[in-house]
mmCIF file of C-alpha atoms in Angstrom:
data_model
loop_
_atom_site.group_PDB
_atom_site.id
_atom_site.type_symbol
_atom_site.label_atom_id
_atom_site.label_comp_id
_atom_site.label_asym_id
_atom_site.label_seq_id
_atom_site.Cartn_x
_atom_site.Cartn_y
_atom_site.Cartn_z
ATOM 1 C CA UNK Z 67 27.365 117.657 123.449
ATOM 2 C CA UNK Z 68 26.352 115.823 126.555
ATOM 3 C CA UNK Z 69 22.520 115.931 125.854
ATOM 4 C CA UNK Z 70 21.173 113.416 123.591
ATOM 5 C CA UNK Z 71 17.735 114.149 122.437
ATOM 6 C CA UNK Z 72 16.923 110.377 121.816
ATOM 7 C CA UNK Z 73 17.871 109.464 125.325
ATOM 8 C CA UNK Z 74 15.623 112.295 126.606
ATOM 9 C CA UNK Z 75 12.727 111.285 124.506
ATOM 10 C CA UNK Z 76 13.062 107.675 125.743
ATOM 11 C CA UNK Z 77 13.359 108.505 129.410
ATOM 12 C CA UNK Z 78 10.563 111.036 129.212
ATOM 13 C CA UNK Z 79 8.106 108.617 127.397
ATOM 14 C CA UNK Z 80 8.946 106.056 129.873
ATOM 15 C CA UNK Z 81 7.950 108.390 132.610
ATOM 16 C CA UNK Z 82 4.586 109.160 131.012
ATOM 17 C CA UNK Z 83 5.070 112.394 129.112
ATOM 18 C CA UNK Z 84 2.375 112.787 126.501
ATOM 19 C CA UNK Z 85 0.750 115.449 123.996
ATOM 20 C CA UNK Z 86 -1.249 118.027 125.668
ATOM 21 C CA UNK Z 87 0.627 118.001 128.914
ATOM 22 C CA UNK Z 88 2.082 120.949 130.743
ATOM 23 C CA UNK Z 89 5.767 120.202 131.801
ATOM 24 C CA UNK Z 90 8.212 122.017 134.043
ATOM 25 C CA UNK Z 91 12.010 121.345 133.411
ATOM 26 C CA UNK Z 92 13.748 121.822 136.810
ATOM 27 C CA UNK Z 93 17.362 123.086 136.570
ATOM 28 C CA UNK Z 94 16.947 123.517 132.647
ATOM 29 C CA UNK Z 95 20.445 125.050 132.016
ATOM 30 C CA UNK Z 96 20.855 126.102 128.472
ATOM 31 C CA UNK Z 97 17.485 124.786 127.408
ATOM 32 C CA UNK Z 98 18.033 121.900 124.968
ATOM 33 C CA UNK Z 99 16.174 119.364 127.106
ATOM 34 C CA UNK Z 100 13.415 121.732 127.826
ATOM 35 C CA UNK Z 101 12.957 122.278 123.943
ATOM 36 C CA UNK Z 102 12.694 118.545 123.583
ATOM 37 C CA UNK Z 103 10.184 118.096 126.111
ATOM 38 C CA UNK Z 104 8.272 120.841 124.559
ATOM 39 C CA UNK Z 105 8.253 118.882 121.348
ATOM 40 C CA UNK Z 106 7.011 115.792 123.038
ATOM 41 C CA UNK Z 107 3.878 117.475 124.516
ATOM 42 C CA UNK Z 108 2.857 118.639 121.129
ATOM 43 C CA UNK Z 109 0.061 119.265 120.076
ATOM 44 C CA UNK Z 110 -1.698 121.401 122.806
ATOM 45 C CA UNK Z 111 1.142 121.190 125.380
ATOM 46 C CA UNK Z 112 3.677 123.782 126.826
ATOM 47 C CA UNK Z 113 7.223 123.404 128.567
ATOM 48 C CA UNK Z 114 8.604 125.892 131.109
ATOM 49 C CA UNK Z 115 12.291 125.694 132.069
ATOM 50 C CA UNK Z 116 13.458 127.117 135.240
ATOM 51 C CA UNK Z 117 17.050 127.841 136.350
ATOM 52 C CA UNK Z 118 18.945 130.145 138.711
ATOM 53 C CA UNK Z 119 21.415 131.179 136.122
ATOM 54 C CA UNK Z 120 20.312 134.016 134.001
ATOM 55 C CA UNK Z 121 23.277 133.571 131.714
ATOM 56 C CA UNK Z 122 22.105 130.145 130.895
ATOM 57 C CA UNK Z 123 18.462 131.288 130.547
ATOM 58 C CA UNK Z 124 19.570 134.030 128.307
ATOM 59 C CA UNK Z 125 21.025 131.371 125.977
ATOM 60 C CA UNK Z 126 17.929 129.182 126.390
ATOM 61 C CA UNK Z 127 15.569 131.986 125.214
ATOM 62 C CA UNK Z 128 17.671 132.888 122.299
ATOM 63 C CA UNK Z 129 18.133 129.254 120.998
ATOM 64 C CA UNK Z 130 14.903 127.372 122.175
ATOM 65 C CA UNK Z 131 12.223 129.991 123.193
ATOM 66 C CA UNK Z 132 9.059 129.589 121.197
ATOM 67 C CA UNK Z 133 5.191 130.074 121.704
ATOM 68 C CA UNK Z 134 5.169 126.749 123.522
ATOM 69 C CA UNK Z 135 8.584 126.871 125.287
ATOM 70 C CA UNK Z 136 9.417 129.455 127.839
ATOM 71 C CA UNK Z 137 12.171 130.046 130.430
ATOM 72 C CA UNK Z 138 12.000 131.603 133.930
ATOM 73 C CA UNK Z 139 14.510 132.292 136.530
ATOM 74 C CA UNK Z 140 13.664 130.670 139.787
ATOM 75 C CA UNK Z 141 15.268 129.783 143.174
ATOM 76 C CA UNK Z 142 14.124 126.182 143.318
ATOM 77 C CA UNK Z 143 13.953 126.415 147.156
ATOM 78 C CA UNK Z 144 11.051 129.009 146.965
ATOM 79 C CA UNK Z 145 7.647 128.023 145.807
ATOM 80 C CA UNK Z 146 7.223 127.602 142.182
ATOM 81 C CA UNK Z 147 3.491 127.958 142.346
ATOM 82 C CA UNK Z 148 3.720 131.443 140.633
ATOM 83 C CA UNK Z 149 4.286 129.629 137.398
ATOM 84 C CA UNK Z 150 0.954 127.668 137.576
ATOM 85 C CA UNK Z 151 0.394 123.998 138.181
ATOM 86 C CA UNK Z 152 1.805 121.240 135.847
ATOM 87 C CA UNK Z 153 0.844 117.893 134.632
ATOM 88 C CA UNK Z 154 4.541 116.670 134.629
ATOM 89 C CA UNK Z 155 7.703 117.718 136.533
ATOM 90 C CA UNK Z 156 11.156 116.674 134.993
ATOM 91 C CA UNK Z 157 14.281 116.690 137.431
ATOM 92 C CA UNK Z 158 17.328 115.233 135.754
ATOM 93 C CA UNK Z 159 20.968 115.690 136.987
ATOM 94 C CA UNK Z 160 19.883 118.361 139.595
ATOM 95 C CA UNK Z 161 19.553 116.558 142.786
ATOM 96 C CA UNK Z 162 23.281 115.533 142.916
ATOM 97 C CA UNK Z 163 24.206 119.039 143.733
ATOM 98 C CA UNK Z 164 22.097 119.405 146.652
ATOM 99 C CA UNK Z 165 23.131 116.755 149.295
ATOM 100 C CA UNK Z 166 22.117 118.305 152.469
ATOM 101 C CA UNK Z 167 18.644 119.616 151.369
ATOM 102 C CA UNK Z 168 17.591 117.244 148.640
ATOM 103 C CA UNK Z 169 14.255 116.194 149.963
ATOM 104 C CA UNK Z 170 13.115 119.594 150.673
ATOM 105 C CA UNK Z 171 13.878 120.362 146.884
ATOM 106 C CA UNK Z 172 11.919 117.481 145.809
ATOM 107 C CA UNK Z 173 9.027 118.402 148.048
ATOM 108 C CA UNK Z 174 8.966 121.947 146.610
ATOM 109 C CA UNK Z 175 9.067 120.596 142.961
ATOM 110 C CA UNK Z 176 6.146 118.243 144.021
ATOM 111 C CA UNK Z 177 4.010 121.305 145.107
ATOM 112 C CA UNK Z 178 4.036 122.691 141.542
ATOM 113 C CA UNK Z 179 2.147 119.522 140.302
ATOM 114 C CA UNK Z 180 -1.536 119.146 139.811
ATOM 115 C CA UNK Z 181 -3.160 116.273 141.608
ATOM 116 C CA UNK Z 182 -2.420 113.349 139.510
ATOM 117 C CA UNK Z 183 0.559 114.823 138.099
ATOM 118 C CA UNK Z 184 3.916 112.965 137.385
ATOM 119 C CA UNK Z 185 7.194 113.626 138.814
ATOM 120 C CA UNK Z 186 10.304 112.131 137.140
ATOM 121 C CA UNK Z 187 13.527 112.318 138.928
ATOM 122 C CA UNK Z 188 16.608 110.969 137.115
ATOM 123 C CA UNK Z 189 20.126 110.986 138.612
ATOM 124 C CA UNK Z 190 23.404 109.121 138.736
ATOM 125 C CA UNK Z 191 24.600 106.872 141.420
ATOM 126 C CA UNK Z 192 28.148 105.998 142.584
ATOM 127 C CA UNK Z 193 28.957 109.130 140.487
ATOM 128 C CA UNK Z 194 32.533 109.357 138.934
ATOM 129 C CA UNK Z 195 33.805 106.535 141.158
ATOM 130 C CA UNK Z 196 33.719 103.416 139.130
ATOM 131 C CA UNK Z 197 36.762 102.801 137.015
ATOM 132 C CA UNK Z 198 39.169 100.085 136.417
ATOM 133 C CA UNK Z 199 42.693 100.000 135.106
ATOM 134 C CA UNK Z 200 43.877 103.164 137.013
ATOM 135 C CA UNK Z 201 46.790 103.294 139.564
ATOM 136 C CA UNK Z 202 46.148 102.742 143.304
ATOM 137 C CA UNK Z 203 47.141 106.337 143.922
ATOM 138 C CA UNK Z 204 44.674 107.601 141.297
ATOM 139 C CA UNK Z 205 41.839 105.501 142.754
ATOM 140 C CA UNK Z 206 42.665 107.023 146.348
ATOM 141 C CA UNK Z 207 42.774 110.577 144.737
ATOM 142 C CA UNK Z 208 39.443 110.329 142.958
ATOM 143 C CA UNK Z 209 37.643 108.832 145.938
ATOM 144 C CA UNK Z 210 39.130 111.678 148.180
ATOM 145 C CA UNK Z 211 38.136 114.345 145.501
ATOM 146 C CA UNK Z 212 34.665 113.189 145.680
ATOM 147 C CA UNK Z 213 34.543 113.073 149.484
ATOM 148 C CA UNK Z 214 35.804 116.652 149.538
ATOM 149 C CA UNK Z 215 33.286 117.838 147.162
ATOM 150 C CA UNK Z 216 30.566 116.068 149.508
ATOM 151 C CA UNK Z 217 31.885 117.863 152.487
ATOM 152 C CA UNK Z 218 32.444 121.244 150.989
ATOM 153 C CA UNK Z 219 30.264 121.717 147.940
ATOM 154 C CA UNK Z 220 27.012 119.930 148.900
ATOM 155 C CA UNK Z 221 27.707 117.167 146.095
ATOM 156 C CA UNK Z 222 25.952 113.871 146.509
ATOM 157 C CA UNK Z 223 27.561 110.896 144.392
ATOM 158 C CA UNK Z 224 24.796 108.625 145.749
ATOM 159 C CA UNK Z 225 21.710 110.446 145.144
ATOM 160 C CA UNK Z 226 20.478 108.078 142.574
ATOM 161 C CA UNK Z 227 19.689 105.321 145.101
ATOM 162 C CA UNK Z 228 17.685 107.738 147.112
ATOM 163 C CA UNK Z 229 15.154 108.791 144.428
ATOM 164 C CA UNK Z 230 12.491 106.094 145.244
ATOM 165 C CA UNK Z 231 12.399 106.836 148.944
ATOM 166 C CA UNK Z 232 11.645 110.489 148.160
ATOM 167 C CA UNK Z 233 8.706 109.709 146.263
ATOM 168 C CA UNK Z 234 7.623 107.033 148.653
ATOM 169 C CA UNK Z 235 7.682 109.464 151.627
ATOM 170 C CA UNK Z 236 5.868 112.005 149.705
ATOM 171 C CA UNK Z 237 3.080 109.552 149.377
ATOM 172 C CA UNK Z 238 3.288 109.298 145.472
ATOM 173 C CA UNK Z 239 1.565 106.537 143.778
ATOM 174 C CA UNK Z 240 2.312 104.205 140.801
ATOM 175 C CA UNK Z 241 5.992 104.411 141.552
ATOM 176 C CA UNK Z 242 8.425 102.823 139.050
ATOM 177 C CA UNK Z 243 12.143 102.635 138.924
ATOM 178 C CA UNK Z 244 14.611 101.868 136.127
ATOM 179 C CA UNK Z 245 18.354 101.316 136.554
ATOM 180 C CA UNK Z 246 20.600 101.595 133.482
ATOM 181 C CA UNK Z 247 24.336 102.506 132.498
ATOM 182 C CA UNK Z 248 24.641 106.097 131.746
ATOM 183 C CA UNK Z 249 28.459 106.027 131.317
ATOM 184 C CA UNK Z 250 29.837 102.612 129.769
ATOM 185 C CA UNK Z 251 33.154 103.470 128.369
ATOM 186 C CA UNK Z 252 35.757 100.887 126.940
ATOM 187 C CA UNK Z 253 37.823 100.674 123.843
ATOM 188 C CA UNK Z 254 38.654 103.786 121.732
ATOM 189 C CA UNK Z 255 37.560 106.958 123.390
ATOM 190 C CA UNK Z 256 34.628 109.047 121.867
ATOM 191 C CA UNK Z 257 34.811 112.728 121.685
ATOM 192 C CA UNK Z 258 31.982 113.328 123.813
ATOM 193 C CA UNK Z 259 33.417 111.087 126.692
ATOM 194 C CA UNK Z 260 36.601 112.758 126.293
ATOM 195 C CA UNK Z 261 35.093 116.361 126.741
ATOM 196 C CA UNK Z 262 32.745 115.356 129.423
ATOM 197 C CA UNK Z 263 35.194 113.706 131.676
ATOM 198 C CA UNK Z 264 38.067 116.157 130.842
ATOM 199 C CA UNK Z 265 35.745 118.963 132.057
ATOM 200 C CA UNK Z 266 34.767 117.013 135.251
ATOM 201 C CA UNK Z 267 38.480 116.853 136.276
ATOM 202 C CA UNK Z 268 39.404 120.381 135.151
ATOM 203 C CA UNK Z 269 36.447 121.809 136.888
ATOM 204 C CA UNK Z 270 35.140 119.760 139.868
ATOM 205 C CA UNK Z 271 38.553 118.043 140.784
ATOM 206 C CA UNK Z 272 40.552 121.209 140.613
ATOM 207 C CA UNK Z 273 38.054 123.279 142.658
ATOM 208 C CA UNK Z 274 37.235 120.587 145.171
ATOM 209 C CA UNK Z 275 39.782 121.830 147.692
ATOM 210 C CA UNK Z 276 41.643 118.454 147.783
ATOM 211 C CA UNK Z 277 45.335 118.655 147.727
ATOM 212 C CA UNK Z 278 46.259 115.465 145.791
ATOM 213 C CA UNK Z 279 49.056 114.703 148.217
ATOM 214 C CA UNK Z 280 49.469 111.293 146.609
ATOM 215 C CA UNK Z 281 51.261 113.294 143.617
ATOM 216 C CA UNK Z 282 54.520 115.171 144.009
ATOM 217 C CA UNK Z 283 53.412 117.403 141.285
ATOM 218 C CA UNK Z 284 49.935 117.792 142.821
ATOM 219 C CA UNK Z 285 46.869 118.403 140.924
ATOM 220 C CA UNK Z 286 48.691 118.922 137.487
ATOM 221 C CA UNK Z 287 50.377 115.492 137.750
ATOM 222 C CA UNK Z 288 47.067 113.774 138.789
ATOM 223 C CA UNK Z 289 45.527 115.501 135.600
ATOM 224 C CA UNK Z 290 48.265 113.952 133.387
ATOM 225 C CA UNK Z 291 47.865 110.679 134.793
ATOM 226 C CA UNK Z 292 43.951 110.814 134.614
ATOM 227 C CA UNK Z 293 44.169 111.844 130.848
ATOM 228 C CA UNK Z 294 46.652 109.061 129.951
ATOM 229 C CA UNK Z 295 44.307 106.481 131.703
ATOM 230 C CA UNK Z 296 41.229 107.754 130.194
ATOM 231 C CA UNK Z 297 42.888 107.646 126.595
ATOM 232 C CA UNK Z 298 44.204 104.077 127.191
ATOM 233 C CA UNK Z 299 41.434 101.863 125.413
ATOM 234 C CA UNK Z 300 42.092 98.993 128.193
ATOM 235 C CA UNK Z 301 40.311 101.292 130.682
ATOM 236 C CA UNK Z 302 36.724 100.616 131.816
ATOM 237 C CA UNK Z 303 34.324 103.382 133.332
ATOM 238 C CA UNK Z 304 30.752 103.092 134.019
ATOM 239 C CA UNK Z 305 28.055 105.101 135.955
ATOM 240 C CA UNK Z 306 24.639 103.767 136.841
ATOM 241 C CA UNK Z 307 21.764 106.213 136.184
ATOM 242 C CA UNK Z 308 18.571 105.697 138.133
ATOM 243 C CA UNK Z 309 15.241 107.011 136.807
ATOM 244 C CA UNK Z 310 12.167 107.042 139.154
ATOM 245 C CA UNK Z 311 8.655 108.238 138.406
ATOM 246 C CA UNK Z 312 5.431 108.600 140.443
ATOM 247 C CA UNK Z 313 2.103 110.042 140.410
ATOM 248 C CA UNK Z 314 0.922 112.817 142.883
ATOM 249 C CA UNK Z 315 -2.017 111.710 144.908
#
């Protein structure tokens, strides 16, 4: 539900993906994006999705595997050169989970590119933090939850603003950056936004380790308030998405 092929196509074409290229999809998950990237490099191209989760890869192989789209289990901190060299590397919504060693991960991905290959990094900034219409205690709880995820789970809510510097420091050329709205939620709540944000609260917030001491009823009371806030058409929520592309020297 969260993955929109039209958005993927727009972002990938902006970054320079073209027919005939070989593309590696970093942190491919269940494979929907890899499949879309595989379509965009036809005729003559190939797409390889890599992920650590064998469960997600099994789903990806079953639903999206083909003669031009394949999937491999990989530790992204280990060399990826065994998969060959690629014309294009796609890394979207991955780096936010690697706060302490993000640059090392990007450097490892860059090593899988051919000289002249394109690296496209896409991630969120001020992730989950930009709302209006909520109570002061909910604002404090959301900020404290994200801080707890930073300290305990290696989560980086501000990684989007760092992407340019990663490519710059690696000596990439022809770097370009685009800033847009990823979430822009107002008025009646759409099903996909309800699903996405309910899961964020049910999974990330609950497992963050934060005690929600602003609420007498703890996490459950916070969840009830968040759901009521989010269902209210007066609420406004947005999240910037930052896309950065560059060419390997």
